[in-house]
Amino acid sequence: MFYIAFLFICKSLFAQVPVNANEREDEAIYQKVDALISEMTLEEKVGQMTNISLMAIAEGDFWNKRDTVILDTAKMRDLLGNFHVGSVQNLGTYPFSPREWRQNIEIIQDYVKSQTRLKIPVLYAIDAVHGANYSAGSTLFPHQLGMAATWSRDLVEKGAAITSYEIRASGIPMNYAPVLDVCKQPLWGRIFETFGEDTYLTSQLGLATIKGAQGDNQSNPYSSFVCLKHFLAYGAPTNGKDRSPVNLSYRKLRQDYLPPFRAAIDAGALAIMISSAAINGIPSHADEYLITKLLKQELGFRGFTISDWEDVSNLVKTHQVAATEKEAVMLAVNAGLDMCMEPYDASFASDLIELVNEGAVKTSRIDDAVRRILYVKFKIGLFDTIQTDSDLYMDYGSPAFAESSYNAAAESITLLKNTNSQLPLGKNEKVLVTGVASNSLNYLNGAWSRTWSGVDTTFNEWEKETILEAIQNTIGRENSIYAQGTSYDSDVNTKQAIEKAAQADRIIICLGEIPATEKPSDIDALDFPNAQINLVKQLAATGKPITLVLVEARPRIIREIEPLAESILMAYLPGNEGGRAIADVLYGVINPSGKLPITYPKYNNSLWAYDHTRADERDKGFGYDAFDPQYAFGFGLSYTDFAYSDLKISNDTLFSDDSLFVSVKVTNIGSREGKEIVQLYSADQFASIVPTVKQLRRFEKINLQPAETKTVQFSLHPKDLAFVNAKNEWITEPGAFTLMIDTLEVQFLYQESSPKIENLPETMTKRRKKK
């Protein structure tokens, strides 16, 4: 495939570049940037800090539902010419073809090239969060939570590379992705846009995304540059609702939520979107400590920060920390915001010009923001190549790209239950297929799919298969019976489904969650609507064996119906190829290998993540059995079985200047080939801050033939065992640790110096109770 060949060429070329080549390149870029800034007026500088929506320069009202977009010359003259706007983003109410994207962006670039004094190209950006989702006919991947369930760096990297290829085919160089919010709050409606609840897993898959998206050279025509979001802890709302307050200690912020951003910045991320939430009473967009001191100074971030949609205005309307929008602009820019997403007009620019002239915002702050923005524009080659040739993108929407999406969906699907090996199903059995998600591409794709909400069926690719259609194509229409059963929250024809069940050997019920994101995704409880629960209960009363397929943006409570199903698949939001992948798992073409990137709760108010503390486990009898999720983080079954043995460490003591090597043997003791995710956890036996019961440290996905054994080895360094102490400092404390892989455990000591340890303390020989 083109992607693989291109990636190989890039890696070969850049492997020979000297280490200091990037520094030399950046020095040359900054010389150009500083020369350009010296020529700019205040108005031109502030324009670079302004980001508008494409609809602000299109004919008609902003929110018009339209089937074509025509750019308005007068609006362009005002916003691009008079106000010197330097960035445009997203679209209106329908997905453009790549040709339409290129034409509109070319009009914008031609305007600034011919009608503005300094001819600074416009930076165009889009939300391409699971593929180039706003480009017609592009490849739609599983959403991030599903990608996380693959635990595959390679699949994530390849998906990001294809997404870059396809947004660049549309002439767009910047992507508002990935989401690096660690989310331990499953009620939050945007959890499906994250890599789940674990800091290390999120960091690793974030790095894979950046590697795939940006490659080795962000100015090549197949790479885009990422905009990380949302800084910081956006996925931890106290009440579980979107854009709601976050109340967390700075110690927890640093330890659990900051590392994915730190790793991504070190890997070359050039833009960061600020969180819409307030942390401990301070809106992130007005938080100088967060944006300037932590992000820019401590983490050394060299790119630019951008607000989320209208979030500077929300300092007045929502957070109420500013009396006027002008005051809100002052707070945000002085806090370190470099670019404002004010989608409708240039009011941000007007207010900021006044603030600088009044001395409320320093010119040096403006120059810093513009320097960061122009650095990125030069870095990605925007001054050299504004548009790209459509002939470079012959693989756009190709079967090969669709196969990559299918592979990701197939490896994401997580087998949660399989009583008496009910799955895979036999192709000669007659099945009833029912449930709101059984015959809908929209439920498979979720939000951010051709439209923001993802509920409009107008733009679906009808050649793609729903779950029902994929099952029919697998076993034949004569062996499949269909009744929808319910809508999302009300009965449609449950009685008819029950009647049809009499003709079936077994029942496949596809429960689902209506597509939604941001505020529309807010719900008050994780329960499935009664209509869907009742469908399962009434069909179970027929006595026919039931398979549940959960098509969910977040874990929904299934405690009452779980005992009624012989088998359960978690499908997440698997994308356009999800129907085919689900059918292939059901019928054994694919051996499922997904593992949960979240803890699946059993009760609405039992929402602990896996890395809780021992005190969280204290039960009513004063034992330690209170942590009782429906399914644990990292859990997932297979159609084969794996046995772990011979867990070894290279030394009983780890010193501060050394590494510890951990190995384990994994054997496929089943009858078919399968993939297993080997997960290494650690537990600190004692610490000055209450330790978690366990913490993911390493993982690797391996493939094993029947009877095959592989030895998997990991290395650990003292910094991998560190935590943030009461002084908000990262520290690795000397003491005893336990390492865990599957049900195996081994203990070791960490020492800062390296005297020989003759005897280990008795506490290290005790095995911790496996949770």
JSON list of N, CA, C and O in Angstrom, two decimals, residues 161-186:
[
{"chain": "A", "resi": 161, "resn": "ALA", "atom": "N", "xyz": [-1.97, 7.91, 10.20]},
{"chain": "A", "resi": 161, "resn": "ALA", "atom": "CA", "xyz": [-1.31, 8.22, 8.93]},
{"chain": "A", "resi": 161, "resn": "ALA", "atom": "C", "xyz": [-2.33, 8.32, 7.79]},
{"chain": "A", "resi": 161, "resn": "ALA", "atom": "O", "xyz": [-2.25, 9.21, 6.93]},
{"chain": "A", "resi": 162, "resn": "ILE", "atom": "N", "xyz": [-3.29, 7.41, 7.78]},
{"chain": "A", "resi": 162, "resn": "ILE", "atom": "CA", "xyz": [-4.33, 7.45, 6.74]},
{"chain": "A", "resi": 162, "resn": "ILE", "atom": "C", "xyz": [-5.21, 8.69, 6.91]},
{"chain": "A", "resi": 162, "resn": "ILE", "atom": "O", "xyz": [-5.59, 9.33, 5.91]},
{"chain": "A", "resi": 163, "resn": "THR", "atom": "N", "xyz": [-5.53, 9.03, 8.14]},
{"chain": "A", "resi": 163, "resn": "THR", "atom": "CA", "xyz": [-6.31, 10.24, 8.39]},
{"chain": "A", "resi": 163, "resn": "THR", "atom": "C", "xyz": [-5.56, 11.47, 7.87]},
{"chain": "A", "resi": 163, "resn": "THR", "atom": "O", "xyz": [-6.16, 12.34, 7.22]},
{"chain": "A", "resi": 164, "resn": "SER", "atom": "N", "xyz": [-4.27, 11.55, 8.14]},
{"chain": "A", "resi": 164, "resn": "SER", "atom": "CA", "xyz": [-3.47, 12.67, 7.62]},
{"chain": "A", "resi": 164, "resn": "SER", "atom": "C", "xyz": [-3.49, 12.71, 6.10]},
{"chain": "A", "resi": 164, "resn": "SER", "atom": "O", "xyz": [-3.68, 13.76, 5.49]},
{"chain": "A", "resi": 165, "resn": "TYR", "atom": "N", "xyz": [-3.29, 11.57, 5.50]},
{"chain": "A", "resi": 165, "resn": "TYR", "atom": "CA", "xyz": [-3.31, 11.46, 4.04]},
{"chain": "A", "resi": 165, "resn": "TYR", "atom": "C", "xyz": [-4.62, 12.02, 3.49]},
{"chain": "A", "resi": 165, "resn": "TYR", "atom": "O", "xyz": [-4.64, 12.80, 2.52]},
{"chain": "A", "resi": 166, "resn": "GLU", "atom": "N", "xyz": [-5.73, 11.66, 4.12]},
{"chain": "A", "resi": 166, "resn": "GLU", "atom": "CA", "xyz": [-7.03, 12.03, 3.56]},
{"chain": "A", "resi": 166, "resn": "GLU", "atom": "C", "xyz": [-7.44, 13.47, 3.87]},
{"chain": "A", "resi": 166, "resn": "GLU", "atom": "O", "xyz": [-8.16, 14.08, 3.08]},
{"chain": "A", "resi": 167, "resn": "ILE", "atom": "N", "xyz": [-6.99, 14.04, 5.00]},
{"chain": "A", "resi": 167, "resn": "ILE", "atom": "CA", "xyz": [-7.29, 15.47, 5.18]},
{"chain": "A", "resi": 167, "resn": "ILE", "atom": "C", "xyz": [-6.36, 16.31, 4.32]},
{"chain": "A", "resi": 167, "resn": "ILE", "atom": "O", "xyz": [-6.76, 17.38, 3.84]},
{"chain": "A", "resi": 168, "resn": "ARG", "atom": "N", "xyz": [-5.14, 15.83, 4.08]},
{"chain": "A", "resi": 168, "resn": "ARG", "atom": "CA", "xyz": [-4.25, 16.56, 3.15]},
{"chain": "A", "resi": 168, "resn": "ARG", "atom": "C", "xyz": [-4.77, 16.47, 1.72]},
{"chain": "A", "resi": 168, "resn": "ARG", "atom": "O", "xyz": [-4.56, 17.38, 0.91]},
{"chain": "A", "resi": 169, "resn": "ALA", "atom": "N", "xyz": [-5.44, 15.36, 1.39]},
{"chain": "A", "resi": 169, "resn": "ALA", "atom": "CA", "xyz": [-6.09, 15.27, 0.08]},
{"chain": "A", "resi": 169, "resn": "ALA", "atom": "C", "xyz": [-7.15, 16.35, -0.06]},
{"chain": "A", "resi": 169, "resn": "ALA", "atom": "O", "xyz": [-7.49, 16.77, -1.17]},
{"chain": "A", "resi": 170, "resn": "SER", "atom": "N", "xyz": [-7.68, 16.81, 1.05]},
{"chain": "A", "resi": 170, "resn": "SER", "atom": "CA", "xyz": [-8.66, 17.91, 1.07]},
{"chain": "A", "resi": 170, "resn": "SER", "atom": "C", "xyz": [-8.00, 19.26, 1.25]},
{"chain": "A", "resi": 170, "resn": "SER", "atom": "O", "xyz": [-8.69, 20.27, 1.44]},
{"chain": "A", "resi": 171, "resn": "GLY", "atom": "N", "xyz": [-6.67, 19.30, 1.25]},
{"chain": "A", "resi": 171, "resn": "GLY", "atom": "CA", "xyz": [-5.96, 20.57, 1.35]},
{"chain": "A", "resi": 171, "resn": "GLY", "atom": "C", "xyz": [-5.84, 21.11, 2.76]},
{"chain": "A", "resi": 171, "resn": "GLY", "atom": "O", "xyz": [-5.54, 22.29, 2.95]},
{"chain": "A", "resi": 172, "resn": "ILE", "atom": "N", "xyz": [-6.06, 20.27, 3.78]},
{"chain": "A", "resi": 172, "resn": "ILE", "atom": "CA", "xyz": [-6.09, 20.72, 5.17]},
{"chain": "A", "resi": 172, "resn": "ILE", "atom": "C", "xyz": [-4.86, 20.19, 5.90]},
{"chain": "A", "resi": 172, "resn": "ILE", "atom": "O", "xyz": [-4.64, 18.97, 5.97]},
{"chain": "A", "resi": 173, "resn": "PRO", "atom": "N", "xyz": [-4.04, 21.08, 6.48]},
{"chain": "A", "resi": 173, "resn": "PRO", "atom": "CA", "xyz": [-2.80, 20.62, 7.12]},
{"chain": "A", "resi": 173, "resn": "PRO", "atom": "C", "xyz": [-2.89, 20.37, 8.62]},
{"chain": "A", "resi": 173, "resn": "PRO", "atom": "O", "xyz": [-1.97, 19.80, 9.19]},
{"chain": "A", "resi": 174, "resn": "MET", "atom": "N", "xyz": [-3.97, 20.81, 9.29]},
{"chain": "A", "resi": 174, "resn": "MET", "atom": "CA", "xyz": [-4.01, 20.78, 10.75]},
{"chain": "A", "resi": 174, "resn": "MET", "atom": "C", "xyz": [-5.24, 20.02, 11.24]},
{"chain": "A", "resi": 174, "resn": "MET", "atom": "O", "xyz": [-6.34, 20.21, 10.73]},
{"chain": "A", "resi": 175, "resn": "ASN", "atom": "N", "xyz": [-5.03, 19.18, 12.24]},
{"chain": "A", "resi": 175, "resn": "ASN", "atom": "CA", "xyz": [-6.10, 18.35, 12.77]},
{"chain": "A", "resi": 175, "resn": "ASN", "atom": "C", "xyz": [-6.27, 18.61, 14.27]},
{"chain": "A", "resi": 175, "resn": "ASN", "atom": "O", "xyz": [-5.31, 18.48, 15.04]},
{"chain": "A", "resi": 176, "resn": "TYR", "atom": "N", "xyz": [-7.49, 18.96, 14.68]},
{"chain": "A", "resi": 176, "resn": "TYR", "atom": "CA", "xyz": [-7.79, 19.12, 16.10]},
{"chain": "A", "resi": 176, "resn": "TYR", "atom": "C", "xyz": [-7.94, 17.72, 16.74]},
{"chain": "A", "resi": 176, "resn": "TYR", "atom": "O", "xyz": [-9.03, 17.30, 17.11]},
{"chain": "A", "resi": 177, "resn": "ALA", "atom": "N", "xyz": [-6.86, 17.03, 16.87]},
{"chain": "A", "resi": 177, "resn": "ALA", "atom": "CA", "xyz": [-6.80, 15.68, 17.43]},
{"chain": "A", "resi": 177, "resn": "ALA", "atom": "C", "xyz": [-5.33, 15.36, 17.65]},
{"chain": "A", "resi": 177, "resn": "ALA", "atom": "O", "xyz": [-4.45, 15.99, 17.04]},
{"chain": "A", "resi": 178, "resn": "PRO", "atom": "N", "xyz": [-4.99, 14.40, 18.51]},
{"chain": "A", "resi": 178, "resn": "PRO", "atom": "CA", "xyz": [-5.88, 13.52, 19.26]},
{"chain": "A", "resi": 178, "resn": "PRO", "atom": "C", "xyz": [-6.34, 14.14, 20.58]},
{"chain": "A", "resi": 178, "resn": "PRO", "atom": "O", "xyz": [-5.78, 15.13, 21.03]},
{"chain": "A", "resi": 179, "resn": "VAL", "atom": "N", "xyz": [-7.37, 13.52, 21.16]},
{"chain": "A", "resi": 179, "resn": "VAL", "atom": "CA", "xyz": [-7.78, 13.85, 22.51]},
{"chain": "A", "resi": 179, "resn": "VAL", "atom": "C", "xyz": [-6.88, 13.08, 23.47]},
{"chain": "A", "resi": 179, "resn": "VAL", "atom": "O", "xyz": [-6.83, 11.86, 23.43]},
{"chain": "A", "resi": 180, "resn": "LEU", "atom": "N", "xyz": [-6.16, 13.80, 24.32]},
{"chain": "A", "resi": 180, "resn": "LEU", "atom": "CA", "xyz": [-5.27, 13.16, 25.29]},
{"chain": "A", "resi": 180, "resn": "LEU", "atom": "C", "xyz": [-5.81, 13.29, 26.71]},
{"chain": "A", "resi": 180, "resn": "LEU", "atom": "O", "xyz": [-5.07, 13.11, 27.68]},
{"chain": "A", "resi": 181, "resn": "ASP", "atom": "N", "xyz": [-7.09, 13.58, 26.83]},
{"chain": "A", "resi": 181, "resn": "ASP", "atom": "CA", "xyz": [-7.72, 13.63, 28.14]},
{"chain": "A", "resi": 181, "resn": "ASP", "atom": "C", "xyz": [-7.82, 12.22, 28.70]},
{"chain": "A", "resi": 181, "resn": "ASP", "atom": "O", "xyz": [-8.46, 11.35, 28.10]},
{"chain": "A", "resi": 182, "resn": "VAL", "atom": "N", "xyz": [-7.18, 11.98, 29.84]},
{"chain": "A", "resi": 182, "resn": "VAL", "atom": "CA", "xyz": [-7.39, 10.73, 30.56]},
{"chain": "A", "resi": 182, "resn": "VAL", "atom": "C", "xyz": [-8.77, 10.83, 31.20]},
{"chain": "A", "resi": 182, "resn": "VAL", "atom": "O", "xyz": [-9.08, 11.81, 31.88]},
{"chain": "A", "resi": 183, "resn": "CYS", "atom": "N", "xyz": [-9.61, 9.83, 30.98]},
{"chain": "A", "resi": 183, "resn": "CYS", "atom": "CA", "xyz": [-10.99, 9.92, 31.48]},
{"chain": "A", "resi": 183, "resn": "CYS", "atom": "C", "xyz": [-11.30, 8.77, 32.43]},
{"chain": "A", "resi": 183, "resn": "CYS", "atom": "O", "xyz": [-11.41, 7.62, 31.99]},
{"chain": "A", "resi": 184, "resn": "LYS", "atom": "N", "xyz": [-11.43, 9.10, 33.70]},
{"chain": "A", "resi": 184, "resn": "LYS", "atom": "CA", "xyz": [-11.82, 8.13, 34.71]},
{"chain": "A", "resi": 184, "resn": "LYS", "atom": "C", "xyz": [-13.28, 8.34, 35.13]},
{"chain": "A", "resi": 184, "resn": "LYS", "atom": "O", "xyz": [-13.72, 7.76, 36.13]},
{"chain": "A", "resi": 185, "resn": "GLN", "atom": "N", "xyz": [-14.00, 9.13, 34.36]},
{"chain": "A", "resi": 185, "resn": "GLN", "atom": "CA", "xyz": [-15.40, 9.46, 34.67]},
{"chain": "A", "resi": 185, "resn": "GLN", "atom": "C", "xyz": [-16.26, 8.96, 33.51]},
{"chain": "A", "resi": 185, "resn": "GLN", "atom": "O", "xyz": [-16.49, 9.67, 32.53]},
{"chain": "A", "resi": 186, "resn": "PRO", "atom": "N", "xyz": [-16.77, 7.71, 33.59]},
{"chain": "A", "resi": 186, "resn": "PRO", "atom": "CA", "xyz": [-17.48, 7.13, 32.43]},
{"chain": "A", "resi": 186, "resn": "PRO", "atom": "C", "xyz": [-18.80, 7.80, 32.10]},
{"chain": "A", "resi": 186, "resn": "PRO", "atom": "O", "xyz": [-19.33, 7.58, 31.02]}
]
